[in-house]
Short mmCIF file of C-alpha atoms in Angstrom, two decimals:
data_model
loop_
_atom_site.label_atom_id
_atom_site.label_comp_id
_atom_site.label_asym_id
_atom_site.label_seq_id
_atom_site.Cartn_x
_atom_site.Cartn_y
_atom_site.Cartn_z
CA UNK A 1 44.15 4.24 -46.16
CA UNK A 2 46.50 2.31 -44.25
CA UNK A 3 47.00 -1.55 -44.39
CA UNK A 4 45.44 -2.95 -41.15
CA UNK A 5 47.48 -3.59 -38.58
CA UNK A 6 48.80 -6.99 -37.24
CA UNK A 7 46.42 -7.17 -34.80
CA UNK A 8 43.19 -6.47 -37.08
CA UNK A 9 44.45 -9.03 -39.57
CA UNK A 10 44.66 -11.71 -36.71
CA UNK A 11 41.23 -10.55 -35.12
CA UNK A 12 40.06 -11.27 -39.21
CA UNK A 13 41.42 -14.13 -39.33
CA UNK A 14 40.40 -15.58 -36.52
CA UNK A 15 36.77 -14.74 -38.33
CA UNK A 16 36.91 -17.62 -40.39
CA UNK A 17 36.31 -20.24 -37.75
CA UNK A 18 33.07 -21.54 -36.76
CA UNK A 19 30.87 -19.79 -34.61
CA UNK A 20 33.29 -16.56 -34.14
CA UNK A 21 31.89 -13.62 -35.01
CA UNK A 22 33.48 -9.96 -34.63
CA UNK A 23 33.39 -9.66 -30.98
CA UNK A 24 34.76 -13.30 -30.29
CA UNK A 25 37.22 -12.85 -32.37
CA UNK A 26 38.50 -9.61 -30.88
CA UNK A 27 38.13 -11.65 -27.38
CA UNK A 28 40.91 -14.24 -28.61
CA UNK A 29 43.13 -12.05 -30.46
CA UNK A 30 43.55 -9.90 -27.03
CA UNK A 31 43.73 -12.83 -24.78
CA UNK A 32 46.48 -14.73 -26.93
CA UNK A 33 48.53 -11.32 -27.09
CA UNK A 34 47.91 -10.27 -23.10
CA UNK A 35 47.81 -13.34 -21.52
CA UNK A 36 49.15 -16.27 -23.39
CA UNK A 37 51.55 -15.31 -26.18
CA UNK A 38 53.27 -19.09 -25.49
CA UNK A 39 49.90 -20.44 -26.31
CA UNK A 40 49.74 -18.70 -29.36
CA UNK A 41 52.97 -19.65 -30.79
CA UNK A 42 52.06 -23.30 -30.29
CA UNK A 43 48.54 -22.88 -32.09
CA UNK A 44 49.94 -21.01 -35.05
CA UNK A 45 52.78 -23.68 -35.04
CA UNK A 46 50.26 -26.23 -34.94
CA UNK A 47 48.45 -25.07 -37.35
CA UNK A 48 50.70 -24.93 -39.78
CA UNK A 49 51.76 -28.30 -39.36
CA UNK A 50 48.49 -29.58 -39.54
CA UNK A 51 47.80 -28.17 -42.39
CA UNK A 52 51.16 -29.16 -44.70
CA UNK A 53 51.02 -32.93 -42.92
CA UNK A 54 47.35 -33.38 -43.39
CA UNK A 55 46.12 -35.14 -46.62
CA UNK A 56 43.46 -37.53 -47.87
CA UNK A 57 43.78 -41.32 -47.01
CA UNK A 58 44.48 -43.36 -50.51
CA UNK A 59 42.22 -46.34 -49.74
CA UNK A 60 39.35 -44.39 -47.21
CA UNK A 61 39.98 -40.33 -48.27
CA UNK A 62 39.44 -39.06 -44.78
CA UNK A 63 42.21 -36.82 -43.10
CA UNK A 64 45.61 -38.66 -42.36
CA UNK A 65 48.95 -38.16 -42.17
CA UNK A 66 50.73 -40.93 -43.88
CA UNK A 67 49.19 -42.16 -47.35
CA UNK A 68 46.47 -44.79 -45.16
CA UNK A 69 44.76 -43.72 -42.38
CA UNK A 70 45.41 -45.84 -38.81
CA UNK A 71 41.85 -48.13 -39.80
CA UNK A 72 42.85 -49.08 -43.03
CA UNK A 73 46.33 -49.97 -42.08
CA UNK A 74 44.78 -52.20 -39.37
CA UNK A 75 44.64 -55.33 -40.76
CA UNK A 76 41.62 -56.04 -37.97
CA UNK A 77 39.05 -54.23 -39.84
CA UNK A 78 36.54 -56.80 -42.01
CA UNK A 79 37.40 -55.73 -45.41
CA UNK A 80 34.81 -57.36 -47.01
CA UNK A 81 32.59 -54.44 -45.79
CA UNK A 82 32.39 -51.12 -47.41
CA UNK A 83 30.42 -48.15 -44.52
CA UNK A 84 29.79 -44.77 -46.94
CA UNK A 85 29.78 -41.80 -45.05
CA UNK A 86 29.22 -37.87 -45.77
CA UNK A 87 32.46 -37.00 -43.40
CA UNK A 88 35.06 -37.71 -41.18
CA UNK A 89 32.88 -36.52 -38.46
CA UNK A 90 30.36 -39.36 -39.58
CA UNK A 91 33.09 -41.43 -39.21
CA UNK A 92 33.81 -40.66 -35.97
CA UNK A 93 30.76 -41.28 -34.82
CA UNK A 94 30.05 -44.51 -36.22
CA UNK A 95 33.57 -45.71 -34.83
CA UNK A 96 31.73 -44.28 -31.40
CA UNK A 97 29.29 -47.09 -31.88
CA UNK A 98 32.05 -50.05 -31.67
CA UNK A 99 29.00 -51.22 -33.94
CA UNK A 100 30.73 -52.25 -37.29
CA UNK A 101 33.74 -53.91 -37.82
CA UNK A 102 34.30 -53.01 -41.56
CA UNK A 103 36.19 -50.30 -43.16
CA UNK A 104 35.14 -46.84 -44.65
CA UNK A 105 35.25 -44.46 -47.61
CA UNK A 106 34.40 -40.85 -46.49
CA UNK A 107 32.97 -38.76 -49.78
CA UNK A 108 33.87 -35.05 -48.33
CA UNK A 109 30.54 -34.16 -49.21
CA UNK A 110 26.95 -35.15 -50.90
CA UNK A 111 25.71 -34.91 -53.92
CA UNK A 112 23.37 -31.53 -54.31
CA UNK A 113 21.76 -31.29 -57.34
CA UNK A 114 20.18 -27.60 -56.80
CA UNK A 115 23.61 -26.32 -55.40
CA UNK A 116 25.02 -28.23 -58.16
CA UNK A 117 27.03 -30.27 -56.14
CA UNK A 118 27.93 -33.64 -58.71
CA UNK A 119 29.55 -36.98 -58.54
CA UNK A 120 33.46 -35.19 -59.48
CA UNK A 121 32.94 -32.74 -56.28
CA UNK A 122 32.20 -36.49 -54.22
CA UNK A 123 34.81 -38.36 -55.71
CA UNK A 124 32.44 -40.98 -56.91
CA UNK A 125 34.59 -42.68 -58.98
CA UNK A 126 37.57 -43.72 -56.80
CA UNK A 127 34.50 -45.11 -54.42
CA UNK A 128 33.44 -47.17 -57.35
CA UNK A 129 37.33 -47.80 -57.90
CA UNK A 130 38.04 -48.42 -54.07
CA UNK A 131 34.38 -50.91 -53.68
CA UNK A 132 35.27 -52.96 -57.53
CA UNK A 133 38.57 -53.84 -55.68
CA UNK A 134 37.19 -57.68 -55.33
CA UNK A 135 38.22 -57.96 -51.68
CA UNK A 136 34.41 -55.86 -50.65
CA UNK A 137 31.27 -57.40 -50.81
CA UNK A 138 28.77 -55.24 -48.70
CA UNK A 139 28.34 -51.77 -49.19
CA UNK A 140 26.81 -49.81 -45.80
CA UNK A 141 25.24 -46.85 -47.28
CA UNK A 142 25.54 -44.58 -44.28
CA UNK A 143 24.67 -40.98 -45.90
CA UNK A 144 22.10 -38.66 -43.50
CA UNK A 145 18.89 -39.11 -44.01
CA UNK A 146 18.28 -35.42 -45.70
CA UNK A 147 16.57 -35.10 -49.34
CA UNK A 148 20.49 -34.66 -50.53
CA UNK A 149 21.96 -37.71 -47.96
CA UNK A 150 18.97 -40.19 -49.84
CA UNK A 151 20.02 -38.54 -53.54
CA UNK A 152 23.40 -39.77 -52.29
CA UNK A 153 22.38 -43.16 -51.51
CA UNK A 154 20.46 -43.90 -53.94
CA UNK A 155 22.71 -42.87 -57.05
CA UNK A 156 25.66 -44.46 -55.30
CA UNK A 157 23.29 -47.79 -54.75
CA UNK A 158 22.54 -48.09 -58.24
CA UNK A 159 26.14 -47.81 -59.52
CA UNK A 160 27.75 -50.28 -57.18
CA UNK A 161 24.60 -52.86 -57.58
CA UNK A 162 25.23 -52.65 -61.26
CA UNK A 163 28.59 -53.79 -60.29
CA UNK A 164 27.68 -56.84 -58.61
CA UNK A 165 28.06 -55.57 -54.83
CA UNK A 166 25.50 -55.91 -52.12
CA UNK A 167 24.46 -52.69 -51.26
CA UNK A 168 22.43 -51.96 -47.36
CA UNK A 169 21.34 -48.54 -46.45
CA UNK A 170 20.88 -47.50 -42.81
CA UNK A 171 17.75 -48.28 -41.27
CA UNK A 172 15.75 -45.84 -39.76
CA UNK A 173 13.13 -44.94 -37.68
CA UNK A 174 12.26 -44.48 -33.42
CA UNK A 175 14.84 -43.52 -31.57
CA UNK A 176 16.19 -46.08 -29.20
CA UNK A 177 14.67 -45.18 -25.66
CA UNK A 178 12.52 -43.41 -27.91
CA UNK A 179 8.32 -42.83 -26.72
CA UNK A 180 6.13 -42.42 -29.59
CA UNK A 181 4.01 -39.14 -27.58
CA UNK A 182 7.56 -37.66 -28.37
CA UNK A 183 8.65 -38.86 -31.38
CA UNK A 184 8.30 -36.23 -34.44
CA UNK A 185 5.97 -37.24 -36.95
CA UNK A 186 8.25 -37.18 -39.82
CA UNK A 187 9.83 -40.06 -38.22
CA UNK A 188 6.79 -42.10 -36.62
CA UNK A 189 5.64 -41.96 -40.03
CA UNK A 190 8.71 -43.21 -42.17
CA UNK A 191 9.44 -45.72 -38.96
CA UNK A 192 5.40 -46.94 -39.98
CA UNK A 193 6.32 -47.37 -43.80
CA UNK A 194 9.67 -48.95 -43.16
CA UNK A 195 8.28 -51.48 -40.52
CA UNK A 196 9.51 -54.87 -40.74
CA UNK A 197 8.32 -58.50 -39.71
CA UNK A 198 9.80 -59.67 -36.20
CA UNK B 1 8.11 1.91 -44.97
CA UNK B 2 7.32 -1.60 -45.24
CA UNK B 3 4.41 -2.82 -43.22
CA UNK B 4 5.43 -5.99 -40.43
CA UNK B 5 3.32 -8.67 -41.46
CA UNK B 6 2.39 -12.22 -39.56
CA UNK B 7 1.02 -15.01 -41.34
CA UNK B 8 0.18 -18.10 -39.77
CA UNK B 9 -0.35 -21.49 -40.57
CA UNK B 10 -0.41 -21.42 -44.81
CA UNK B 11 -0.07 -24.46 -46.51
CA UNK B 12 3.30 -24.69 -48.53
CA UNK B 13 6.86 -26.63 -48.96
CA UNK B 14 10.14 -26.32 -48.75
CA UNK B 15 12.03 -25.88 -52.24
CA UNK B 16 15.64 -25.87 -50.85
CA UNK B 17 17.76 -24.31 -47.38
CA UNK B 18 20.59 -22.52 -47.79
CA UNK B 19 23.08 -22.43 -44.93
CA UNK B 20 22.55 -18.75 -43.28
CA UNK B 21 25.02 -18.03 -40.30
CA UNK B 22 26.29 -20.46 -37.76
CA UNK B 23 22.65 -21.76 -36.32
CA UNK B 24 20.45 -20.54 -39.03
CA UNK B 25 18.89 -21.66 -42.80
CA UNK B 26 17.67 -19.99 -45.29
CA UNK B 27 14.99 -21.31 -46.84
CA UNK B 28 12.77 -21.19 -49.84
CA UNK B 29 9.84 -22.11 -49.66
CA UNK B 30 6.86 -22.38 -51.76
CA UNK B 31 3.05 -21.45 -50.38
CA UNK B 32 0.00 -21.75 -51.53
CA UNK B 33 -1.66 -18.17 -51.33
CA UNK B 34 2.11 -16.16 -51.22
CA UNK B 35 4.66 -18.15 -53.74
CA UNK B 36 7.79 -18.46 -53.49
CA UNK B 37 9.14 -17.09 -50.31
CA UNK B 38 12.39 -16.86 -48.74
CA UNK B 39 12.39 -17.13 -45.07
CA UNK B 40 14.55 -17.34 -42.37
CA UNK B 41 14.34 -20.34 -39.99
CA UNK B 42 16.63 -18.73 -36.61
CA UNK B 43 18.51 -21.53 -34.97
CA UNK B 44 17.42 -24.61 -37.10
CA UNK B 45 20.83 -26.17 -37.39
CA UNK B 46 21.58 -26.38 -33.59
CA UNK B 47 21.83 -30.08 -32.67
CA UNK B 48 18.29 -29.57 -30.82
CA UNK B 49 16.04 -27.48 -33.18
CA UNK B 50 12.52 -28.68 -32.99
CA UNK B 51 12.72 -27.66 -36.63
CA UNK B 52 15.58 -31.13 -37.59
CA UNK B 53 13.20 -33.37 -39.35
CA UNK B 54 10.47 -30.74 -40.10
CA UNK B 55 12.01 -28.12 -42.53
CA UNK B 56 12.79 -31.09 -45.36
CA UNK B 57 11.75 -30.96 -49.11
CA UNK B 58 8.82 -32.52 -50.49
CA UNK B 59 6.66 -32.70 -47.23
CA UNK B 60 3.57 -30.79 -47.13
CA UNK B 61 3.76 -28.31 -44.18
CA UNK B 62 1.98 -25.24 -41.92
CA UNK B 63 4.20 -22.41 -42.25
CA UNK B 64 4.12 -19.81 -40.08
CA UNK B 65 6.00 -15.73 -41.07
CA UNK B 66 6.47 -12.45 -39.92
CA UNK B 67 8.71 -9.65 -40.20
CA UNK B 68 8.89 -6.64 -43.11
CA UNK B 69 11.47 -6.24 -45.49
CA UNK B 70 12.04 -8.53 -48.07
CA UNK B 71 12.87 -11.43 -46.07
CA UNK B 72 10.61 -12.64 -43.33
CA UNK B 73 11.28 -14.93 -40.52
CA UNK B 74 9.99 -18.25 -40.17
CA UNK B 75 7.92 -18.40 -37.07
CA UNK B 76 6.60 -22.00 -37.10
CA UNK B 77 6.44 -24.94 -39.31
CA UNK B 78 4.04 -27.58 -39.10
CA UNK B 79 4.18 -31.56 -40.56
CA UNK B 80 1.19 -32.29 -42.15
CA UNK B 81 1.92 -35.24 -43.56
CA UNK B 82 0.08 -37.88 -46.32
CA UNK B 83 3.07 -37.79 -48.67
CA UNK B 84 5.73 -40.51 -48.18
CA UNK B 85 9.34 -39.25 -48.13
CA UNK B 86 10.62 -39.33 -51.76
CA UNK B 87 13.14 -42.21 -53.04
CA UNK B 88 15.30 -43.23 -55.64
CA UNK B 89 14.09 -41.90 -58.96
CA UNK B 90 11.30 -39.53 -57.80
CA UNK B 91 13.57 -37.74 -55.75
CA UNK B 92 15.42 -37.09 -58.51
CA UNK B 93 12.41 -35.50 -59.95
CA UNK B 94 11.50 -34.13 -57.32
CA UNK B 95 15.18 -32.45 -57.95
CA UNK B 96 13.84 -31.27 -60.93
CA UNK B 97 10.18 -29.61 -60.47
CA UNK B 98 12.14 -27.93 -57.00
CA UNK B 99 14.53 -26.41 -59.31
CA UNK B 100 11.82 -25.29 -61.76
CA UNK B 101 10.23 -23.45 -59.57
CA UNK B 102 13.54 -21.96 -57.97
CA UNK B 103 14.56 -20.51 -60.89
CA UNK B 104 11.03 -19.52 -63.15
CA UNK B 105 8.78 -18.14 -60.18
CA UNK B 106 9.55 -14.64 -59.07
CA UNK B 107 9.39 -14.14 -55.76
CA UNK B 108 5.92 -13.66 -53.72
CA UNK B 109 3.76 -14.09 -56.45
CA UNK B 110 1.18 -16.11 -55.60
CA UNK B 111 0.49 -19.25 -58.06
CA UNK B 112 -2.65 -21.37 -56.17
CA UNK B 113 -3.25 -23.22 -58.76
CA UNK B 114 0.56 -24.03 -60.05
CA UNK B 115 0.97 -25.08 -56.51
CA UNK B 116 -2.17 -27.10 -56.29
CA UNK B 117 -0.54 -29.32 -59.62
CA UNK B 118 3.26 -29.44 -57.91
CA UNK B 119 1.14 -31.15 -55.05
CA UNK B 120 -0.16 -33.82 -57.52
CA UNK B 121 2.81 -33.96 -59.26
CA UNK B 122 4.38 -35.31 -56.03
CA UNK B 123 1.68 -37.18 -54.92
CA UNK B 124 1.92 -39.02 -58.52
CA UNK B 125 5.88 -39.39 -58.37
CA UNK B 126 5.64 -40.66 -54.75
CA UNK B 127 2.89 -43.23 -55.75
CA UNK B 128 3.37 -45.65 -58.19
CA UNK B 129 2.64 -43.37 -61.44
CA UNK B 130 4.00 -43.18 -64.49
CA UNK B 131 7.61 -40.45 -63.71
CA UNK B 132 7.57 -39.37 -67.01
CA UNK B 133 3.81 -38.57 -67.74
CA UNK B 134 4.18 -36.46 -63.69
CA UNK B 135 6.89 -34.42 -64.86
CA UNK B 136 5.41 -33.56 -68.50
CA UNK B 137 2.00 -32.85 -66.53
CA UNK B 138 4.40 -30.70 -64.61
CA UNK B 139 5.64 -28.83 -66.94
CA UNK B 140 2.44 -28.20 -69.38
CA UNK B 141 0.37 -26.24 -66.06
CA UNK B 142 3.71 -24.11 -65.27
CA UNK B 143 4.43 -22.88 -68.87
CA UNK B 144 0.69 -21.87 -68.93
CA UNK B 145 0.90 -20.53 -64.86
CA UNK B 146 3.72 -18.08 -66.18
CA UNK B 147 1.64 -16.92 -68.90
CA UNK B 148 3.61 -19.06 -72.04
CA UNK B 149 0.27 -21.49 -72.24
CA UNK B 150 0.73 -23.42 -75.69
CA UNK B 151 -1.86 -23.50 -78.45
CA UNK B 152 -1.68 -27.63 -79.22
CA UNK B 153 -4.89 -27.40 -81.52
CA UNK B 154 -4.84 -25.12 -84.13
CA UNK B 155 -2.20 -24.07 -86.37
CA UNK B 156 -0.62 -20.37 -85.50
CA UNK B 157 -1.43 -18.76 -88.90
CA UNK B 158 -4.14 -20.69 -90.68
CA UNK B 159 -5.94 -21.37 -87.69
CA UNK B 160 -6.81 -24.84 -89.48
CA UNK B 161 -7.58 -27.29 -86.99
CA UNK B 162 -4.21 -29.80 -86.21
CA UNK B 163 -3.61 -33.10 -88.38
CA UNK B 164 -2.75 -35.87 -85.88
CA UNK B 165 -0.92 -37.43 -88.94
CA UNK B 166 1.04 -34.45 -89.66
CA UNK B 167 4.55 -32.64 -88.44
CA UNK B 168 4.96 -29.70 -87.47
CA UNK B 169 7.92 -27.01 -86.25
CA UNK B 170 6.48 -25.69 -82.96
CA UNK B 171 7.25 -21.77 -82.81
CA UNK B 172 8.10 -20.24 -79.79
CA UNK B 173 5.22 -17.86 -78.26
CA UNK B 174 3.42 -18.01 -81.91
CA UNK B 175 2.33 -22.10 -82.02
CA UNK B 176 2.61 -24.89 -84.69
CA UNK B 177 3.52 -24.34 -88.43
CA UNK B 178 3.46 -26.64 -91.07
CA UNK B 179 6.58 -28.77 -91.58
CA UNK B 180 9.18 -27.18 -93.59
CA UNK B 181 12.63 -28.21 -94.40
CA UNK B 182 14.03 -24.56 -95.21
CA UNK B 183 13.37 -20.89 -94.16
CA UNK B 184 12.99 -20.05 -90.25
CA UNK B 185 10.44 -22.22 -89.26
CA UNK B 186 12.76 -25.11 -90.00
CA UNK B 187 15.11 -23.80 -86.57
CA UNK B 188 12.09 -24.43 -83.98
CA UNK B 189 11.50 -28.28 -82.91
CA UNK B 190 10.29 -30.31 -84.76
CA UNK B 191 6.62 -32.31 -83.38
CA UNK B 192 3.65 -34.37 -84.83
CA UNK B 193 -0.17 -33.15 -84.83
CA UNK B 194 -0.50 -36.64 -82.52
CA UNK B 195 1.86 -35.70 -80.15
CA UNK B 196 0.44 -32.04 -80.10
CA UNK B 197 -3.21 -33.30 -80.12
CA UNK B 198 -2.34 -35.61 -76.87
CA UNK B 199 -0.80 -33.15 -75.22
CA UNK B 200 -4.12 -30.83 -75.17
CA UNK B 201 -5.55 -33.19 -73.41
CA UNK B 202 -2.58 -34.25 -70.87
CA UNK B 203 -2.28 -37.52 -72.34
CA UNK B 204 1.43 -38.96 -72.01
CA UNK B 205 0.92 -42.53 -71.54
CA UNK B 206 2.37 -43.20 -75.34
CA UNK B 207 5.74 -43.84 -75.99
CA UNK B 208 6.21 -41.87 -78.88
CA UNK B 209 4.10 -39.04 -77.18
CA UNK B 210 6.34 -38.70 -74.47
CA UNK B 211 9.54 -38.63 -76.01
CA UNK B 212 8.32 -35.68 -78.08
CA UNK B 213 7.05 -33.91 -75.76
CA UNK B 214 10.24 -34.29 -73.55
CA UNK B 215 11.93 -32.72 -76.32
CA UNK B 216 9.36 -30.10 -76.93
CA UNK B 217 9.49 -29.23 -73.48
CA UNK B 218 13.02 -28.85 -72.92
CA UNK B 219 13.20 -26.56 -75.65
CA UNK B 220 10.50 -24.23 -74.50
CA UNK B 221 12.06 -24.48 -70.69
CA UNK B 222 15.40 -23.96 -71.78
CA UNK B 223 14.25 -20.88 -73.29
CA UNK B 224 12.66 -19.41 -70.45
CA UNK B 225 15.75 -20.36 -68.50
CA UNK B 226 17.85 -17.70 -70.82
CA UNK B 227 21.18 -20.14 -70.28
CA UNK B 228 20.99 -20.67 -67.07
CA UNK B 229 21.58 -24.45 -66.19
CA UNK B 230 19.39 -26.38 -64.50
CA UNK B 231 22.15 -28.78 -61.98
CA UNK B 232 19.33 -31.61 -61.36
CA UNK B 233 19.51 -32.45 -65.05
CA UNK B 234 22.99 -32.24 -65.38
CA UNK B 235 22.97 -34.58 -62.65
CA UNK B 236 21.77 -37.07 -64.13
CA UNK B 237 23.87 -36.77 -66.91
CA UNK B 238 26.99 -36.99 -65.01
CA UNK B 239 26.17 -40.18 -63.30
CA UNK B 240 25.07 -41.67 -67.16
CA UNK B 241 28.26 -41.63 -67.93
CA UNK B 242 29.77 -43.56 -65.28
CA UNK B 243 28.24 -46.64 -66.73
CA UNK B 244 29.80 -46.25 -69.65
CA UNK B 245 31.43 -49.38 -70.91
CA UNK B 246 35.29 -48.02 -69.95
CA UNK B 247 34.67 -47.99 -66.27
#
């Protein structure tokens, strides 16, 4: 058999992205060659950059260039607040909300007991490092609100209350906007438990 | 030729969902007249699946199947409600019975009754019940489901009745034997008649009762499991030993 050619091995690569199966693949390998070989050489250059320049933020672990990420070099950033998120994504969005003020530490993951996902493969002790650091005070527990996301939370809450920090979970509940004829169940009935006194 | 079925609306839960293709989970689930089932839920991760919220562990649901072949499709999934969503400690036995049952139950053998006691078992850890006594309950109805029922009031050869005051090696698959510091009996755990006696009658609330029976238990599972690890306890054992005095 014959090694595949340069062109399979790209349309196989390309295979490993999101949401790109066989066909798609094959679409973009053709186009890049036919159409836009300039475009190509810039995306594998930029890909390779990306991914020798890209590493984990010291303070935060989310993806940066130099050793801290542009929010923890700030200096505006509250850093008496602690927000835990799942991943840089989460992060994103949460920046989105021009909401919080504090600063962030991004685990790259959740812990999973029955895919035995554990505290080493969430880097749960430089959080506990990075949070004991004497400047924080508040944690923001900010995992999702899946079975795993609340195992999260909760392990993580015990260890950094039995370090002396406050530690807040997101709240949740309806949706703002949100009708209760629309509103899952699930939800109307957690928002129910969780009420609070206004 | 295997026939197409459709089932709808059969109470179960969800054990655990696997990521399957972009959009799609696989997930396990656990019903009431089928066991454990493996099911495909089409387009449940897309940002505006009706399933988000629905498909989560620990929440009694409809489901709804079809399909031949091993592996069916999900074809509707139903809240139902009653139980609060787990927290803090009872999730993490929740963890635990989930994982149980993922890795002892074959697939689509049907288990009413096993189910009928994982359904207490979570209404007990989700209340304000005793965790411990839950998860020994647990475990006592599922050795006996899967046919490994314990004799906890007799003694395996004499058939003389059990001495609460007495201790005993418990022998896999045979049942107590008198307490013996040498010969083979000596390798099975070690239990008293008290523990044993309680345990007959699903009795945990004692201290010293539930430690041995913890220990009993996780012999006998541990056994059936044939080495394979069970990642919710080892869990928990991981995050022990971050309070460890060094850190």
């Amino acid at each position: 058999m014959n090694p595949p050619s340069s062109l399979e091995e790209l349309v196989q690569a390309l295979r490993c992205l999101p949401g790109v199966g066989p066909k798609a693949a094959q679409r973009m390998t053709l186009h890049l060659l036919q159409h836009d070989p300039a475009g190509g050489t810039r995306l594998a250059e930029a890909l390779k950059k990306a991914l020798s320049n890209i590493r984990h933020c010291e303070q935060c672990n989310t993806f940066t260039e130099s050793a801290l990420c542009a929010l923890c070099a700030s200096g505006k950033r509250d850093p008496a607040l602690l927000c835990v998120v799942e991943t840089p994504a989460d992060l994103l969005m949460i920046e989105q909300t021009q909401a919080y003020s504090g600063l962030y530490f991004v685990l790259m993951g959740r812990l999973s007991p029955l895919d035995g996902v554990g505290p080493k493969d969430i880097h749960v002790e430089r959080l506990l490092r990075r949070a004991g650091d004497g400047v924080v005070r508040e944690v923001v527990l900010a995992t999702n609100f899946t079975v795993e996301g609340e195992a999260t939370a909760h392990h993580l809450g015990e260890l950094l209350r039995a370090r002396g920090l406050a530690v807040s979970r997101l709240a949740r509940g309806v949706p703002v906007g949100g009708e209760l004829e629309y509103v899952d169940s699930g939800t109307l009935a957690q928002a129910l438990r969780d009420r609070r006194v206004v | 030729m295997a026939v197409s079925t459709r089932v709808a609306d059969r109470p179960g839960f969800i054990l655990h969902s696997y990521p399957y293709s972009e959009t799609s989970l696989l997930v396990e689930a656990f019903t009431r007249e089928h066991g454990r089932m493996p099911l495909i839920a089409k387009g449940a991760k897309r940002p505006q699946s009706a399933w988000r919220g629905v498909l989560l562990a620990f929440q009694p649901l409809l489901l709804s199947w079809s399909g031949r072949g091993d592996v069916k499709t999900l074809t509707g999934a139903e809240w139902q409600g009653g139980l609060p969503m787990l927290g803090g400690r009872a999730l993490a036995c929740g963890f635990y019975l989930n994982e149980l049952l993922l890795k002892l139950l074959a697939r689509e053998d049907a288990h009413p009754g096993l189910f009928d006691t994982y359904r207490a078992a979570l209404d007990g850890l989700a209340g304000a019940a005793d965790q411990a006594a839950c998860l020994r309950r647990f475990e006592l109805r599922l050795l006996s489901e899967l046919g490994y029922g314990l004799s906890l009031t007799h003694e395996a050869e004499s058939a003389q009745p059990l001495d609460p005051g007495s201790r005993y090696h418990y022998v896999f698959e045979r049942g107590p034997m008198p307490y013996s510091v040498h010969g083979d009996v000596a390798r099975y755990p070690e239990v008293s008649g008290q523990t044993l006696l309680a345990m007959a009658h699903e009795e945990f609330a004692n201290a010293a009762v539930k430690a041995e029976a913890k220990a009993l238990f996780r012999a006998l599972i541990n056994r059936m499991l044939d080495r394979q690890v069970l990642h919710s306890r080892q869990l928990l054992r991981d995050l022990q030993a971050f309070d460890e005095p060094s850190l």
